[in-house]
Amino acid sequence: MKMMNSSMISEFVLLGLTNTWELELFFFFIFLLAYAAIMAGNLLVVVTITLDSHLHSTPMYFLLGNLSFLDMSISTITTPKMVTDFVRKNKTISLWGCMAQMFFLHFLGGSEMTLLIVMAVDRYFAICKPLHYTTIMNHRVLRGSVLLSWAVGFVHTMSQMVFTITLPFCGPNIVDNIFCDLPLVIKLACTETYVLELLVIADSGLLSFISFILLLISYIVILVTVQRQSSGGLSKALSTLSAHITVVTLFFGPCIFIYAWPFSSFSVDKFLSVFYSVITPLLNPIIYTLRNQEMKAAMNRLRTQHVSSRKTF
C-alpha cells in the first residue's frame, strides 16, 4: 500500500521480516520467548545488584545495573510492537508513534553508548590504578557519570529529532524494517533531506565508529600497562576485559553498519536491527553473569535469604 497523493500521511507501514504466515507464527513465538528472557535476565541483574549491599557499593556493578536497565528499555521500545505485528495483517504505526519510537531509541542508545565509555574508564582505574580506584570512582562520580550518560543521550536524539519531526511526509509510507528508524523514515520525506542525512551519518554513524575505536584503544592501553607492570596480571586483565570487549562489539557493531552507511540499501539491515534490539540485550546478562563469580555468589545469597525468610513465616 502506498499513499502518493499530496495529503500528509498519518501512519507508516512496517514490512517486517517476512510475508509468510508460517514464518511469522514461528518468529512470533521465538521473539516472544526472547523478549521474556531479556526482561527476566536483565531484571535479575538489576534486582541482584540493588538488593546485594556488596555489589551495590561496587562501581562496576552499579554501572552494570544501569546498563541492564537501558537494555530492557531499548528492547521494550521495539520488541513488543514487532512481536504483535507478526500476528497482525496490517503492520502499521502512527506517525507520532513512529517519531516516539525513534526518539527513545536514540535517547537510550546514546545513553548506553556513553555508559559503555564510562565502564571502560572504570576498568582502567580498577586495573591500572587499584590503590586509588575507590577514591576516584566514588558514589558522587558514579551518579554524575550516569546522569551524564542520560544527558548525552538526550542531546544526541534531540539534535536529530528536532529536524525530523518537521519533515513533511506525503507518500510513500512504507518502512522496510521491523521498527521506525531515522535513515529509513527520512528517505520517505517529500522534500530534500541531503543535509539531514549527513547529520544522521555524523551524529549516529561517525559517533558510533569513533567511540568504538576509542574504546578499543583504551582496552589496548590497559593491557599494555598491565603487561609492563606484571606479566602474570595480563591473563587476569584479559579475563576481566573480555566481557566488556564482547558487549562493546555487540553494541557498536550493528550501530556502525546501520548508521555509518545508512542511506544505501542493504538487505542485512533488518538482521542488524534485530541484533541491536533483541540479541544484544539478551546476551548482555548472560555474558556478565555466567562468567562472573561475584554475581553468582550474590544470587545464591539472595536465594538463601529468600528461602530462610519463607521458612521463618
mmCIF file of C-alpha atoms in Angstrom, residues 106 113 154-167 181-183 186 192-210 255 258-263:
data_model
loop_
_atom_site.group_PDB
_atom_site.id
_atom_site.type_symbol
_atom_site.label_atom_id
_atom_site.label_comp_id
_atom_site.label_asym_id
_atom_site.label_seq_id
_atom_site.Cartn_x
_atom_site.Cartn_y
_atom_site.Cartn_z
ATOM 1 C CA HIS A 106 18.300 7.144 20.033
ATOM 2 C CA MET A 113 26.979 4.387 24.255
ATOM 3 C CA PHE A 154 19.013 13.325 25.247
ATOM 4 C CA VAL A 155 21.223 15.747 23.313
ATOM 5 C CA HIS A 156 22.034 13.003 20.787
ATOM 6 C CA THR A 157 18.389 12.258 19.992
ATOM 7 C CA MET A 158 17.180 15.866 20.109
ATOM 8 C CA SER A 159 19.873 17.010 17.683
ATOM 9 C CA GLN A 160 18.311 14.715 15.061
ATOM 10 C CA MET A 161 14.638 14.549 16.028
ATOM 11 C CA VAL A 162 14.150 18.315 16.170
ATOM 12 C CA PHE A 163 14.653 18.344 12.387
ATOM 13 C CA THR A 164 12.901 15.048 11.658
ATOM 14 C CA ILE A 165 9.540 15.939 13.253
ATOM 15 C CA THR A 166 9.231 18.974 10.955
ATOM 16 C CA LEU A 167 9.628 16.933 7.767
ATOM 17 C CA ASP A 181 14.494 4.332 12.450
ATOM 18 C CA LEU A 182 15.894 7.600 11.193
ATOM 19 C CA PRO A 183 17.659 6.545 7.957
ATOM 20 C CA ILE A 186 13.964 10.312 6.460
ATOM 21 C CA GLU A 192 15.205 17.438 0.082
ATOM 22 C CA THR A 193 16.896 15.674 3.062
ATOM 23 C CA TYR A 194 20.546 15.593 1.996
ATOM 24 C CA VAL A 195 21.738 17.810 4.867
ATOM 25 C CA LEU A 196 19.735 15.843 7.433
ATOM 26 C CA GLU A 197 21.115 12.591 6.026
ATOM 27 C CA LEU A 198 24.649 13.916 6.564
ATOM 28 C CA LEU A 199 23.687 14.935 10.111
ATOM 29 C CA VAL A 200 22.497 11.401 10.882
ATOM 30 C CA ILE A 201 25.704 9.923 9.457
ATOM 31 C CA ALA A 202 27.796 12.305 11.585
ATOM 32 C CA ASP A 203 25.668 12.154 14.739
ATOM 33 C CA SER A 204 24.966 8.411 14.795
ATOM 34 C CA GLY A 205 27.313 6.641 12.396
ATOM 35 C CA LEU A 206 30.525 8.585 12.824
ATOM 36 C CA LEU A 207 29.985 8.985 16.578
ATOM 37 C CA SER A 208 29.464 5.223 16.957
ATOM 38 C CA PHE A 209 32.570 4.448 14.921
ATOM 39 C CA ILE A 210 34.817 6.932 16.774
ATOM 40 C CA CYS A 255 25.192 0.685 15.051
ATOM 41 C CA ILE A 258 23.303 0.773 10.205
ATOM 42 C CA TYR A 259 24.254 4.441 10.636
ATOM 43 C CA ALA A 260 27.701 4.873 9.050
ATOM 44 C CA TRP A 261 26.297 3.984 5.601
ATOM 45 C CA PRO A 262 22.589 4.332 6.351
ATOM 46 C CA PHE A 263 21.161 5.515 3.056
#
